[in-house]
Tab-separated table of C-alpha atoms in Angstrom:
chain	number	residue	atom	x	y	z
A	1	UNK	CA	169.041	-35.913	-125.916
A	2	UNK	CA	170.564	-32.646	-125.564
A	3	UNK	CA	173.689	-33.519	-123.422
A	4	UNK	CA	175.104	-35.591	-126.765
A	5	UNK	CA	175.016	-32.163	-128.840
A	6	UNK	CA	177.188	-30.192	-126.611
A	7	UNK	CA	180.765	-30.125	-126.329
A	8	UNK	CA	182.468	-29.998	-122.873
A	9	UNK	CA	185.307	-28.324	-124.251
A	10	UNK	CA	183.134	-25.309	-125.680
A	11	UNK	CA	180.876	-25.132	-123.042
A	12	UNK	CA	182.311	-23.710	-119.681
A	13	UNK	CA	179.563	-22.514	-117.323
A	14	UNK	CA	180.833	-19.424	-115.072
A	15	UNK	CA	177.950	-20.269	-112.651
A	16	UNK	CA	179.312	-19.841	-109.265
A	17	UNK	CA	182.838	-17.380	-108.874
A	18	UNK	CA	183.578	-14.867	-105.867
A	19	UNK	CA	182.134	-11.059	-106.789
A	20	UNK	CA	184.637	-8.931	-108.325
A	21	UNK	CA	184.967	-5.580	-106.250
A	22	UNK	CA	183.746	-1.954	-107.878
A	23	UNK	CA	185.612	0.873	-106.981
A	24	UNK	CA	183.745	3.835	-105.875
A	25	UNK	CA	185.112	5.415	-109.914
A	26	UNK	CA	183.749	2.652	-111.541
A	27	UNK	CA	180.430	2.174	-109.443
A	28	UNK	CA	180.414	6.392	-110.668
A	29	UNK	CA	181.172	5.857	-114.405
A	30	UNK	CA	178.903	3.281	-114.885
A	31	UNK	CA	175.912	4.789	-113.728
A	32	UNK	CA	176.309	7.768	-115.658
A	33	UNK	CA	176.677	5.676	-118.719
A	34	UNK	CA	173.477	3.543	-117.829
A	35	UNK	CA	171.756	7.136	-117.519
A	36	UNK	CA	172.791	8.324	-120.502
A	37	UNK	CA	172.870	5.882	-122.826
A	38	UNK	CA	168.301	5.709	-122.134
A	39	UNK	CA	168.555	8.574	-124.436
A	40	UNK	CA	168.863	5.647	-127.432
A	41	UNK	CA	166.669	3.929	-126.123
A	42	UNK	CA	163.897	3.053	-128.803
A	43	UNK	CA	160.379	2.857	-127.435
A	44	UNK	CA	157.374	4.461	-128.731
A	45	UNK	CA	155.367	2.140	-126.919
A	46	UNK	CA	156.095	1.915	-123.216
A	47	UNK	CA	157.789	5.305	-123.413
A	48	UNK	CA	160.258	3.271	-120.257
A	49	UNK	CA	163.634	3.931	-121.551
A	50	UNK	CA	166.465	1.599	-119.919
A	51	UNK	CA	169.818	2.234	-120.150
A	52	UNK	CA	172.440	-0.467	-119.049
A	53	UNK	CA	176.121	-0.534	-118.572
A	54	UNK	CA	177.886	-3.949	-118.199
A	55	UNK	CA	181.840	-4.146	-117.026
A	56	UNK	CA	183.601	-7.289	-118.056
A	57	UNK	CA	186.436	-9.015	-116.268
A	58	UNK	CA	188.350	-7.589	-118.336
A	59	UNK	CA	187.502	-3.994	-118.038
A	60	UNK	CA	185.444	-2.926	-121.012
A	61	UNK	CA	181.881	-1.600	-120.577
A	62	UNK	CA	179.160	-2.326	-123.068
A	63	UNK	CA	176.226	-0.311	-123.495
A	64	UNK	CA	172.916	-1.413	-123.755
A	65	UNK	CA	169.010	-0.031	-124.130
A	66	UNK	CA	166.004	-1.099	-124.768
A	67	UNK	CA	164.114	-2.109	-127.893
A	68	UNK	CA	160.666	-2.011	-128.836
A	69	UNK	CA	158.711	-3.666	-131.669
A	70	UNK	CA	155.248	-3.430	-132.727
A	71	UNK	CA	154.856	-7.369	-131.814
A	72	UNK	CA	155.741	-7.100	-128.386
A	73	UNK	CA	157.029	-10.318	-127.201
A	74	UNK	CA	160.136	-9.542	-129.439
A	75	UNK	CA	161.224	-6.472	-127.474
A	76	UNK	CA	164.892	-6.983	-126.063
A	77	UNK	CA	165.761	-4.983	-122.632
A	78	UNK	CA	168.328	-2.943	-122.001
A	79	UNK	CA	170.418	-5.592	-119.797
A	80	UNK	CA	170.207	-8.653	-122.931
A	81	UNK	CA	171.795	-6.352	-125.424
A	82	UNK	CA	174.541	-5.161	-123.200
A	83	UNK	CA	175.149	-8.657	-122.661
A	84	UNK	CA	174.594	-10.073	-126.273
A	85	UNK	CA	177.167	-6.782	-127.318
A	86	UNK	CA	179.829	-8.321	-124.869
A	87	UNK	CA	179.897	-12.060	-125.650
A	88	UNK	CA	179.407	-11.509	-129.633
A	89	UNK	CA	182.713	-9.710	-128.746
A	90	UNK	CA	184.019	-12.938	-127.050
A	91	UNK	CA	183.568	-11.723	-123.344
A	92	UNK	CA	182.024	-14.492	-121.151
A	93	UNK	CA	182.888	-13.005	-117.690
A	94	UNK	CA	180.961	-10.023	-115.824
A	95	UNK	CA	181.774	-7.709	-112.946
A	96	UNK	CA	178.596	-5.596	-112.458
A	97	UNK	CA	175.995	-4.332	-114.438
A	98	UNK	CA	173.811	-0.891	-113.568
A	99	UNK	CA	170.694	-0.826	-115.051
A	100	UNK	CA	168.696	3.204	-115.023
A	101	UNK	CA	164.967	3.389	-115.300
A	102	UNK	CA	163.399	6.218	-114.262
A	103	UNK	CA	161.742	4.546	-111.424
A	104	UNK	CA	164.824	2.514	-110.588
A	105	UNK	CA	162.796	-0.624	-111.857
A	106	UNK	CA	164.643	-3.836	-111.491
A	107	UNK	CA	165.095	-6.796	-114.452
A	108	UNK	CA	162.814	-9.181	-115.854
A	109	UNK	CA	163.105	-12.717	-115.477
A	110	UNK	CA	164.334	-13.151	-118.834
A	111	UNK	CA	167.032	-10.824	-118.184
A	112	UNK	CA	167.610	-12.620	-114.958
A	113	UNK	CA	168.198	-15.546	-116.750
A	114	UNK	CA	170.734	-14.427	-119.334
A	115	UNK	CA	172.872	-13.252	-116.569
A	116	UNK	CA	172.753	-15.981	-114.646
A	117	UNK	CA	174.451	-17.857	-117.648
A	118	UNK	CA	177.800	-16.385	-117.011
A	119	UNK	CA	177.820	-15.832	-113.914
A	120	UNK	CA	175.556	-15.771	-110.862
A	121	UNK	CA	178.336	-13.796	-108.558
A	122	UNK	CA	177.890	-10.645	-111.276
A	123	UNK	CA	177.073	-7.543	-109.244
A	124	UNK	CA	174.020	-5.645	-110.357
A	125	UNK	CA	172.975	-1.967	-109.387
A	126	UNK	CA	169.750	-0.436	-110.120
A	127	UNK	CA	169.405	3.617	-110.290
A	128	UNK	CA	166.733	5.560	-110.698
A	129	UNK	CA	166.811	8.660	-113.036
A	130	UNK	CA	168.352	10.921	-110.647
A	131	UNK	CA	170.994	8.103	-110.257
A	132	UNK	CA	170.076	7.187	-106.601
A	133	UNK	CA	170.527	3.509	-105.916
A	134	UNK	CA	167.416	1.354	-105.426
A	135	UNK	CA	168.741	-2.189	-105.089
A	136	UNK	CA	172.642	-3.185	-104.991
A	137	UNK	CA	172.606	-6.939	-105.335
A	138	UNK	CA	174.347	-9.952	-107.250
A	139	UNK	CA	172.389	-11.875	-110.278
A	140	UNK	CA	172.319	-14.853	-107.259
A	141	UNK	CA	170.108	-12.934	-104.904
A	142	UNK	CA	168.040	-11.784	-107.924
A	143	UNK	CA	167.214	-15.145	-109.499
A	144	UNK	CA	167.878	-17.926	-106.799
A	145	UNK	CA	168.051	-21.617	-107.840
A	146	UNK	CA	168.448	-20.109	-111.367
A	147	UNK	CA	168.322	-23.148	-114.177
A	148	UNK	CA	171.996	-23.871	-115.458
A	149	UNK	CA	174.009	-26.059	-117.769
A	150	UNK	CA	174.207	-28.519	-114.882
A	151	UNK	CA	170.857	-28.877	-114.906
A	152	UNK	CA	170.921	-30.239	-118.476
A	153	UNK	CA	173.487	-33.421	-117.348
């Protein structure tokens, strides 16, 4: 049984919190970071760079694009290493991410999924490559009923 493996005290699931407001600077800065950090993106496959920049509680961004590999199912998005950059770095609580595609695309489940983990209230912005906004939502509207740490009890 999984339950007997996992520590209450280490485990702390940020699943439901109010939405953090974005000032209009912040909501700026952050999508011109998600557009230019595509440039790194690495994908000589899809050609579909994604660029990603996540705000913490605490008020550091993290960067993120995605990753290709020859065996595709490996591939990590754009809004998974943003995240995986943050809590490696000991963040666990989000404010908003903006992800840029070109066509303003919005996140796979997977992605979905990772988000939800710390937080369902995180706001998330998706821009298009001229920076226009094609969805401004919260990871709970994107991935409703998502499966939590509660659902391992």
């Amino acid at each position: 049984e999984l339950a007997k493996f996992v520590h209450e005290d280490k485990v702390k699931p940020v699943i439901k919190r109010k939405t953090m407001p974005l000032t209009p600077d912040q909501q700026k800065s952050l999508i011109e970071t998600a557009l230019h950090v595509r440039d790194w993106a690495y994908t000589p496959y899809s050609h579909y760079n994604v660029g990603a920049a996540l705000l913490t509680s605490s008020g550091k961004v993290y960067e993120g694009v995605n990753i290709e590999n020859a065996a595709y199912s490996i591939t990590m998005c754009a809004e998974r290493v943003a995240v995986f950059k943050a809590v490696s770095e000991g963040e666990r609580e989000f404010t908003a991410l903006v992800v840029a595609t070109d066509n303003g695309g919005t996140s796979c489940g997977s992605c979905r999924q990772v988000l939800a983990e710390f937080g369902v209230a995180t706001r998330v912005i998706f821009v298009d490559g001229e920076g226009r906004i094609t969805l401004d939502t919260t990871v709970e509207k994107l991935l409703p009923q998502a499966f939590s740490s509660e659902d391992l009890k």
